[in-house]
Short mmCIF file of C-alpha atoms in Angstrom, two decimals:
data_model
loop_
_atom_site.label_atom_id
_atom_site.label_comp_id
_atom_site.label_asym_id
_atom_site.label_seq_id
_atom_site.Cartn_x
_atom_site.Cartn_y
_atom_site.Cartn_z
CA MET A 29 0.07 0.04 0.06
CA LYS A 30 2.87 2.45 0.85
CA SER A 31 4.26 2.13 -2.80
CA ILE A 32 0.71 2.77 -4.02
CA ASP A 33 0.43 5.80 -1.90
CA ASN A 34 3.68 7.13 -3.16
CA GLU A 35 2.85 6.65 -6.83
CA THR A 36 -0.56 8.46 -6.05
CA VAL A 37 1.20 11.43 -4.30
CA CYS A 38 3.70 11.62 -7.15
CA SER A 39 1.04 11.73 -9.78
CA LEU A 40 -0.88 14.44 -7.81
CA VAL A 41 2.24 16.53 -7.39
CA GLN A 42 3.30 16.13 -11.08
CA ASP A 43 -0.19 17.41 -11.94
CA LEU A 44 0.18 20.43 -9.73
CA LEU A 45 3.96 21.14 -10.77
CA PRO A 46 3.03 23.57 -13.67
CA LEU A 47 0.81 25.56 -11.27
CA TYR A 48 3.56 25.60 -8.67
CA HIS A 49 6.17 26.52 -11.28
CA ASP A 50 4.04 29.53 -12.39
CA GLY A 51 3.33 30.58 -8.75
CA VAL A 52 -0.49 30.30 -9.12
CA CYS A 53 -1.34 27.49 -6.51
CA ASN A 54 -2.48 28.23 -2.98
CA ASP A 55 -0.31 28.20 0.04
CA GLU A 56 -1.41 24.76 1.18
CA SER A 57 -0.56 23.15 -2.08
CA ARG A 58 2.72 24.99 -2.24
CA ALA A 59 3.59 23.60 1.16
CA PHE A 60 2.52 20.04 0.21
CA ILE A 61 4.53 20.21 -2.92
CA GLU A 62 7.70 21.69 -1.50
CA GLU A 63 7.53 18.95 1.32
CA HIS A 64 7.12 16.25 -1.21
CA LEU A 65 10.10 17.59 -3.34
CA GLU A 66 12.48 17.32 -0.58
CA SER A 67 12.18 13.55 -0.57
CA CYS A 68 11.33 12.88 -4.22
CA GLY A 69 14.17 13.11 -6.82
CA GLY A 70 11.71 12.21 -9.72
CA CYS A 71 9.44 15.03 -9.16
CA SER A 72 12.36 17.36 -8.37
CA ASP A 73 13.74 16.49 -11.84
CA MET A 74 10.45 17.13 -13.32
CA LEU A 75 10.48 20.57 -11.96
CA LYS A 76 13.99 21.36 -13.32
CA SER A 77 12.81 20.18 -16.73
CA LEU A 78 10.11 22.71 -16.51
CA ASP A 79 12.53 25.44 -15.75
CA SER A 80 14.63 24.22 -18.80
CA ASP A 81 11.73 24.21 -21.13
CA ILE A 82 10.49 27.63 -20.07
CA ALA A 83 14.10 29.17 -20.50
CA GLU A 84 14.46 27.51 -24.00
CA GLU A 85 10.95 28.94 -24.88
CA ARG A 86 12.10 32.39 -23.75
CA PHE A 87 15.42 32.08 -25.59
CA THR A 88 13.79 30.93 -28.93
CA ALA A 89 11.13 33.89 -28.63
CA ASP A 90 14.00 36.40 -28.01
CA ALA A 91 16.07 34.99 -30.84
CA ARG A 92 13.03 35.23 -33.17
CA GLU A 93 12.34 38.62 -32.12
CA VAL A 94 16.07 39.70 -32.75
CA LEU A 95 16.09 38.00 -36.16
CA LYS A 96 12.73 39.77 -37.06
CA ARG A 97 14.21 43.18 -35.99
CA HIS A 98 17.34 42.35 -37.94
CA ALA A 99 15.39 41.31 -41.09
CA LYS A 100 13.30 44.54 -40.90
CA LYS A 101 16.55 46.67 -40.47
CA GLU A 102 18.04 44.83 -43.55
CA LYS A 103 14.92 45.43 -45.68
CA ASN A 104 14.94 49.10 -44.74
CA ALA A 105 18.69 49.41 -45.72
CA ALA A 106 17.94 47.59 -48.98
CA VAL A 107 15.08 49.87 -49.88
CA ILE A 108 17.24 53.04 -49.00
CA THR A 109 20.12 51.55 -51.10
CA GLY A 110 17.77 50.85 -53.93
CA SER A 111 16.30 54.21 -53.85
CA ILE A 112 19.92 55.86 -53.89
CA ILE A 113 20.71 53.88 -56.85
CA ALA A 114 17.47 54.61 -58.54
CA GLY A 115 18.29 58.46 -58.10
CA ILE A 116 21.82 57.95 -59.39
CA LEU A 117 20.25 56.20 -62.62
CA MET A 118 18.03 59.00 -63.13
CA ILE A 119 20.73 61.53 -63.36
CA PRO A 120 22.00 60.83 -66.99
CA VAL A 121 18.27 60.54 -68.02
CA VAL A 122 17.50 63.98 -66.61
CA ILE A 123 20.77 65.37 -68.15
CA ALA A 124 19.72 63.89 -71.58
CA LEU A 125 16.20 65.18 -71.47
CA ILE A 126 17.66 68.81 -70.55
CA LEU A 127 19.95 68.60 -73.52
CA THR A 128 17.03 67.60 -75.80
CA LEU A 129 15.29 70.95 -75.24
CA PRO A 130 18.15 73.11 -76.87
CA GLY A 131 18.64 70.42 -79.55
CA TYR A 132 21.93 68.95 -78.21
CA SER A 133 20.30 65.66 -78.12
CA ASP A 134 17.22 63.84 -79.61
CA LEU A 135 14.36 61.74 -78.28
CA LYS A 136 15.56 58.56 -80.11
CA THR A 137 18.75 58.65 -78.13
CA ASP A 138 16.99 59.43 -75.03
CA ALA A 139 14.70 56.53 -75.48
CA VAL A 140 17.45 54.02 -75.73
CA LEU A 141 19.27 55.84 -72.75
CA ILE A 142 16.14 55.48 -70.67
CA ALA A 143 15.73 51.82 -71.58
CA SER A 144 19.24 51.18 -70.74
CA MET A 145 19.01 52.69 -67.40
CA LEU A 146 15.72 50.63 -66.72
CA LEU A 147 17.86 47.53 -67.57
CA VAL A 148 20.50 48.47 -64.99
CA ALA A 149 17.59 49.36 -62.52
CA GLY A 150 15.95 45.95 -63.04
CA MET A 151 19.28 44.22 -62.14
CA THR A 152 20.01 46.43 -59.13
CA VAL A 153 17.14 48.27 -57.74
CA VAL A 154 14.33 45.78 -58.26
CA PRO A 155 16.08 42.86 -56.21
CA LEU A 156 16.75 45.48 -53.44
CA VAL A 157 13.21 46.93 -53.07
CA SER A 158 11.25 43.79 -53.68
CA LYS A 159 9.98 41.91 -50.49
CA THR A 160 9.09 38.75 -52.18
CA LYS A 161 9.96 36.66 -55.19
CA ARG A 162 12.89 38.97 -55.98
CA PHE A 163 14.46 36.68 -58.62
CA SER A 164 11.29 36.43 -60.65
CA LYS A 165 10.64 40.34 -60.58
CA THR A 166 14.30 40.84 -61.47
CA VAL A 167 14.16 38.63 -64.41
CA ILE A 168 10.90 39.91 -65.79
CA PHE A 169 11.71 43.69 -65.28
CA SER A 170 15.06 43.21 -66.81
CA THR A 171 13.66 41.35 -69.75
CA LEU A 172 11.18 44.03 -70.46
CA ALA A 173 13.77 46.72 -70.27
CA LEU A 174 16.09 44.63 -72.64
CA LEU A 175 13.01 44.35 -75.16
CA MET A 176 12.69 48.14 -75.02
CA ILE A 177 16.31 48.57 -75.88
CA ILE A 178 15.99 46.19 -78.78
CA PHE A 179 12.75 47.93 -80.08
CA PHE A 180 14.18 51.57 -79.89
CA THR A 181 17.36 50.47 -81.47
CA GLU A 182 15.57 48.48 -84.40
CA MET A 183 13.04 51.17 -84.96
CA PHE A 184 15.14 54.28 -84.69
CA PHE A 185 18.70 53.28 -85.62
CA ASP A 186 18.76 50.18 -87.68
CA ASP A 187 15.48 50.61 -89.53
CA GLY A 188 14.66 46.93 -88.91
CA GLY A 189 10.97 47.45 -88.67
CA TRP A 190 8.49 45.22 -86.69
CA LEU A 191 9.54 42.09 -88.35
CA ARG A 192 13.12 42.45 -87.53
CA PHE A 193 12.17 43.33 -83.87
CA GLY A 194 9.95 40.37 -83.58
CA GLU A 195 12.74 37.98 -84.71
CA ILE A 196 15.12 39.35 -82.23
CA ALA A 197 12.56 39.86 -79.36
CA PHE A 198 11.05 36.31 -79.50
CA SER A 199 14.60 34.81 -79.87
CA VAL A 200 15.68 36.56 -76.70
CA ILE A 201 12.58 35.64 -74.82
CA PHE A 202 12.97 32.03 -75.74
CA GLY A 203 16.56 31.91 -74.82
CA LEU A 204 16.10 33.67 -71.44
CA SER A 205 13.10 31.43 -70.93
CA VAL A 206 14.99 28.30 -71.25
CA ILE A 207 17.46 29.44 -68.59
CA PHE A 208 15.01 31.25 -66.06
CA SER A 209 11.45 29.95 -66.54
CA PRO A 210 12.13 26.88 -64.16
CA PHE A 211 13.06 29.28 -61.38
CA ILE A 212 10.24 31.64 -62.07
CA ILE A 213 7.64 28.95 -62.20
CA MET A 214 9.04 27.60 -58.88
CA GLN A 215 8.27 30.91 -57.30
CA THR A 216 4.80 31.23 -58.87
CA ASP A 217 1.81 30.58 -56.64
CA LEU A 218 0.05 27.73 -58.66
CA PRO A 219 -3.31 25.86 -57.96
CA LYS A 220 -3.05 22.57 -56.18
CA THR A 221 -3.61 20.60 -59.50
CA LEU A 222 -0.60 22.17 -61.03
CA LYS A 223 1.86 22.10 -58.23
CA ASN A 224 3.13 18.81 -59.02
CA HIS A 225 3.44 19.54 -62.79
CA LYS A 226 5.97 22.46 -62.62
CA GLY A 227 8.20 20.55 -65.17
CA LEU A 228 5.27 20.18 -67.61
CA LEU A 229 4.35 23.83 -67.24
CA THR A 230 8.11 24.83 -67.98
CA MET A 231 8.21 22.66 -71.21
CA SER A 232 4.90 23.88 -72.32
CA TRP A 233 6.16 27.45 -71.74
CA ASP A 234 9.40 27.20 -73.53
CA THR A 235 7.75 25.25 -76.50
CA ILE A 236 5.11 28.16 -77.03
CA TRP A 237 7.97 30.69 -77.24
CA PHE A 238 9.99 28.43 -79.47
CA TYR A 239 7.19 28.04 -82.00
CA LEU A 240 6.54 31.74 -81.81
CA MET A 241 10.06 32.38 -82.79
CA ILE A 242 9.84 29.87 -85.67
CA PHE A 243 6.58 31.53 -86.75
CA ILE A 244 8.23 35.03 -86.97
CA PHE A 245 11.11 33.48 -88.99
CA ALA A 246 8.67 31.73 -91.32
CA ILE A 247 7.14 35.08 -92.03
CA ALA A 248 10.47 36.71 -92.62
CA TYR A 249 11.60 33.76 -94.82
CA PRO A 250 8.46 32.26 -96.34
CA ASN A 251 10.34 29.95 -98.74
CA SER A 252 11.92 28.15 -95.79
CA THR A 253 8.63 27.71 -93.80
CA ARG A 254 8.33 23.99 -94.45
CA GLU A 255 11.89 23.19 -93.57
CA LEU A 256 11.80 25.31 -90.49
CA LEU A 257 8.65 23.58 -89.05
CA SER A 258 9.75 20.14 -89.95
CA VAL A 259 13.28 20.47 -88.51
CA SER A 260 12.09 22.39 -85.45
CA THR A 261 9.25 19.84 -84.69
CA PHE A 262 11.76 16.94 -85.06
CA PHE A 263 13.91 18.25 -82.24
CA VAL A 264 10.89 19.54 -80.14
CA ALA A 265 9.59 16.19 -80.30
CA LEU A 266 12.84 14.47 -79.01
CA ALA A 267 12.94 17.18 -76.19
CA TRP A 268 9.33 16.18 -74.99
CA LEU A 269 10.06 12.43 -75.26
CA ILE A 270 13.16 12.74 -73.12
CA PHE A 271 11.05 14.95 -70.52
CA PHE A 272 8.39 12.37 -70.38
CA THR A 273 10.83 9.55 -70.00
CA ALA A 274 12.68 11.29 -67.26
CA ARG A 275 9.70 12.60 -65.43
CA TYR A 276 6.94 10.05 -65.86
CA ILE A 277 8.07 6.73 -66.65
CA LYS A 278 8.38 4.77 -63.26
CA VAL A 279 11.43 2.50 -63.87
CA ASN A 280 14.89 2.46 -62.23
CA GLY A 281 17.56 4.77 -63.40
CA PHE A 282 19.45 2.39 -65.60
CA ILE A 283 16.34 1.51 -67.71
CA ARG A 284 15.41 5.15 -67.90
CA ALA A 285 19.03 6.08 -69.14
CA GLY A 286 18.70 3.24 -71.66
CA ILE A 287 15.43 4.52 -73.02
CA ILE A 288 16.91 8.16 -73.48
CA THR A 289 20.06 6.83 -75.03
CA ALA A 290 17.99 5.02 -77.60
CA LEU A 291 15.97 8.01 -78.22
CA LEU A 292 19.07 10.26 -78.79
CA GLY A 293 20.65 7.55 -81.01
CA ILE A 294 17.56 7.20 -83.19
CA TRP A 295 17.07 11.01 -83.47
CA ILE A 296 20.72 11.87 -84.18
CA SER A 297 21.01 9.00 -86.73
CA ILE A 298 17.79 10.24 -88.43
CA GLY A 299 19.08 13.93 -88.41
CA ASN A 300 22.44 12.88 -89.72
CA GLY A 301 20.84 10.85 -92.59
CA MET A 302 18.52 13.95 -93.44
CA GLY A 303 21.39 16.33 -93.35
CA TRP A 304 19.99 18.08 -90.36
CA ILE A 305 22.91 17.18 -87.98
CA THR A 306 26.48 17.40 -89.46
CA ILE A 307 29.18 15.37 -87.87
CA ALA A 308 32.53 16.22 -89.72
CA GLU A 309 30.63 16.07 -92.84
CA LEU A 310 30.38 12.30 -92.70
CA ASP A 311 27.44 10.09 -92.97
CA LEU A 312 27.37 8.08 -89.73
CA HIS A 313 23.70 7.74 -89.12
CA MET A 314 23.85 3.72 -89.24
CA LYS A 315 26.87 3.61 -87.02
CA ILE A 316 25.36 6.10 -84.42
CA PHE A 317 22.06 3.99 -84.33
CA ALA A 318 24.01 0.69 -83.91
CA VAL A 319 26.09 2.12 -81.16
CA SER A 320 23.39 3.88 -79.27
CA LEU A 321 21.16 0.71 -79.53
CA ILE A 322 23.87 -1.48 -77.98
CA ILE A 323 24.47 0.92 -75.34
CA ALA A 324 20.71 1.17 -74.56
CA VAL A 325 20.33 -2.53 -74.46
CA VAL A 326 23.07 -3.04 -72.00
CA LEU A 327 21.69 -0.17 -69.72
CA CYS A 328 18.27 -1.78 -69.76
CA ALA A 329 19.50 -5.13 -69.10
CA VAL A 330 21.48 -3.95 -66.04
CA GLY A 331 18.40 -2.08 -64.87
CA ILE A 332 16.23 -5.22 -65.27
CA ILE A 333 18.79 -7.37 -63.27
CA LEU A 334 18.91 -4.87 -60.48
CA THR A 335 15.20 -4.67 -60.46
CA LEU A 336 14.83 -8.43 -59.99
CA VAL A 337 17.45 -8.68 -57.51
CA LYS A 338 15.80 -6.04 -55.31
CA LYS A 339 12.46 -7.87 -55.67
CA ASN A 340 14.01 -11.19 -54.56
CA ARG A 341 15.52 -9.77 -51.42
#
């Protein structure tokens, strides 16, 4: 009975310890708990653990508050720095506009200058003053400024016209999209149905801009439209097949590598046979096909063996 009584007392004391620790229990309970703590090491240890937990919580809260104040201070400093840089960038623009009035400059030059300053601002001011999604905003703003430079240059100085501007603009957008669109899409707030298909969105986005670029070139060179579409579609199909193989085919890495090797071999051999891919001006399409097929078979065989071994374990 004595052990049962001791366990009951310990259970009661442990229930009251949080109140005792916070100093909200009455005098009789406090005296009872303190008397028990003098002879019970387990309950004393539990009280010490409460002290440690409270101290840790307070330390965490203080650290969080310090970091919050530091982040706010850094943001304010970044905004001030961005504003100063923006003011400095405005100086040559203001000077150019002032010189335009008496005829020492012209609006064409001013337009290119302003667009150039916007490009610099896009790469310096925008990431400093943006609070969220800095990378995406920097890329988008800088791309728009770059397109402005191309537009003013083609329209005012090179006399390239809209078609020439379209060729360069769509080529630039496609090239930048291939590099930066994966990062921008990662930072984009997408619906739940699309969050797991960011790779598919990236491929679709790049494909759209690629065909817009081809469309503009087809308008500029109508006699080459058929060849442009056939060759471009040939390589776009390869890119999509590799993407679906790497992303959606649920096999081990060796089998996946074998399939991709076979695809590359088939496309390179066909391209070499059609004259779309030149390798030292030699016709190697049959050799390329045979070598890639052998490598693909070996990789797939290794993958199948490893899969069977894993299943039998």
